[in-house]
């Protein structure tokens, strides 16, 4: 059959079993490796998080090329006679010239989205109890250039983003009030409910429920754009094993496609290192994507690490995006100096790049807020700021940030986009959030010492 290629615009013959969207030549181009082969560098992986958000927002509307038309300078244009009957129609002047730009086809870009939710627990069954006794806190910050952030009460005292993660936030307020910890039996009975709380906190529930109610033939594709497609559960409690299926609500079902214990039957996996991966189930069984889980082994500073990686594969185009759920070596918690931390994160990024991981997400056991794909605020919005000594009121962009570890002075939960040539994060909905730090409580009771985090990844194939 003859198709019009979505990428190059040319008409081409394809067999019935081949893609009906792009030609063979474009399929080969799209599926070939595009990633940056250079060594991963901490310095080049750093991003000005607010500038990135502003650039992305302002660059959302692309200018369309205009046809160039010109004619000789006269008091009336060549088409004026059509609208003014007093002007007699004249044949085209020899002085008039048409300079139309040649028509061209703008190639489409194949974009593969994967929204990922990472939920940690506390297999040690101790640290989350400390969180429950103290509660957690957050603070509002005004961003400025160069990853600088100022407390909302002191907009002139900007500090580098990294320096905010080593001490108590100025002007912080209660984020989660101190409460009681959940028991292992309660956690086991409420895995799906915990998942649902996080999905409801960061997605438009009404929108994806309407998609499900419509029963469209491409329902799975539509749902995966609106709610998490991959879920990682980390640190399995001894008395609360991870379930084989998560069903947070009647519209969403996630099946487990792999876990470290199941995929490494001959290896002892410490409960603190256990990770399980779940993917959104296509109830109509007509999904055009496949999922694959694999385990990567890496030597940390003191102990060996086991990463659980999930590939979302589109066989039609022979492309995939791969996200690794990680819990890095606990020895990294002692890496407080910038030099040691940056060197360690560079080694982590290089290992991921060598294994063709697009992005990693999870408990890094050290700060990574400065990195591309590592910025997980609780919220972003705008607030009125009254200028001291005057009646002027200014509207300021504001990030709400909270720490993500037990001592409330570090942000261990984070991520790194390794394949920055092709992968970026995009807003999940009109709220503008592409990466979020969520909560560590259910019904005001603590189940973890770290918050869950969510990122919406998009990989482009030009």
Coordinates of C-alpha atoms in Angstrom, one line a residue, residues 14 43 61 94 107 114 143 145 185 204 216 259 279 287 301 308 346 351 359 366 413 431 435 454:
X14 CA 5.0 -0.4 2.5
X43 CA 29.3 20.3 35.3
X61 CA 4.8 28.5 20.3
X94 CA 6.2 43.3 -16.3
X107 CA 9.5 16.7 9.6
X114 CA 6.8 7.8 30.0
X143 CA 13.9 31.9 42.0
X145 CA 19.2 33.5 37.6
X185 CA 0.1 -4.7 58.2
X204 CA -6.1 15.7 36.5
X216 CA -11.9 4.6 23.1
X259 CA 11.6 -7.1 41.0
X279 CA 3.3 -0.9 34.5
X287 CA -1.5 -1.7 23.2
X301 CA 31.5 3.6 47.5
X308 CA 15.9 -2.1 38.3
X346 CA 29.4 12.0 37.7
X351 CA 27.6 4.2 34.5
X359 CA 17.2 8.6 33.1
X366 CA 23.0 12.6 48.3
X413 CA 15.2 11.7 46.5
X431 CA -0.5 23.2 36.5
X435 CA 8.7 16.8 38.4
X454 CA 7.2 11.7 40.1

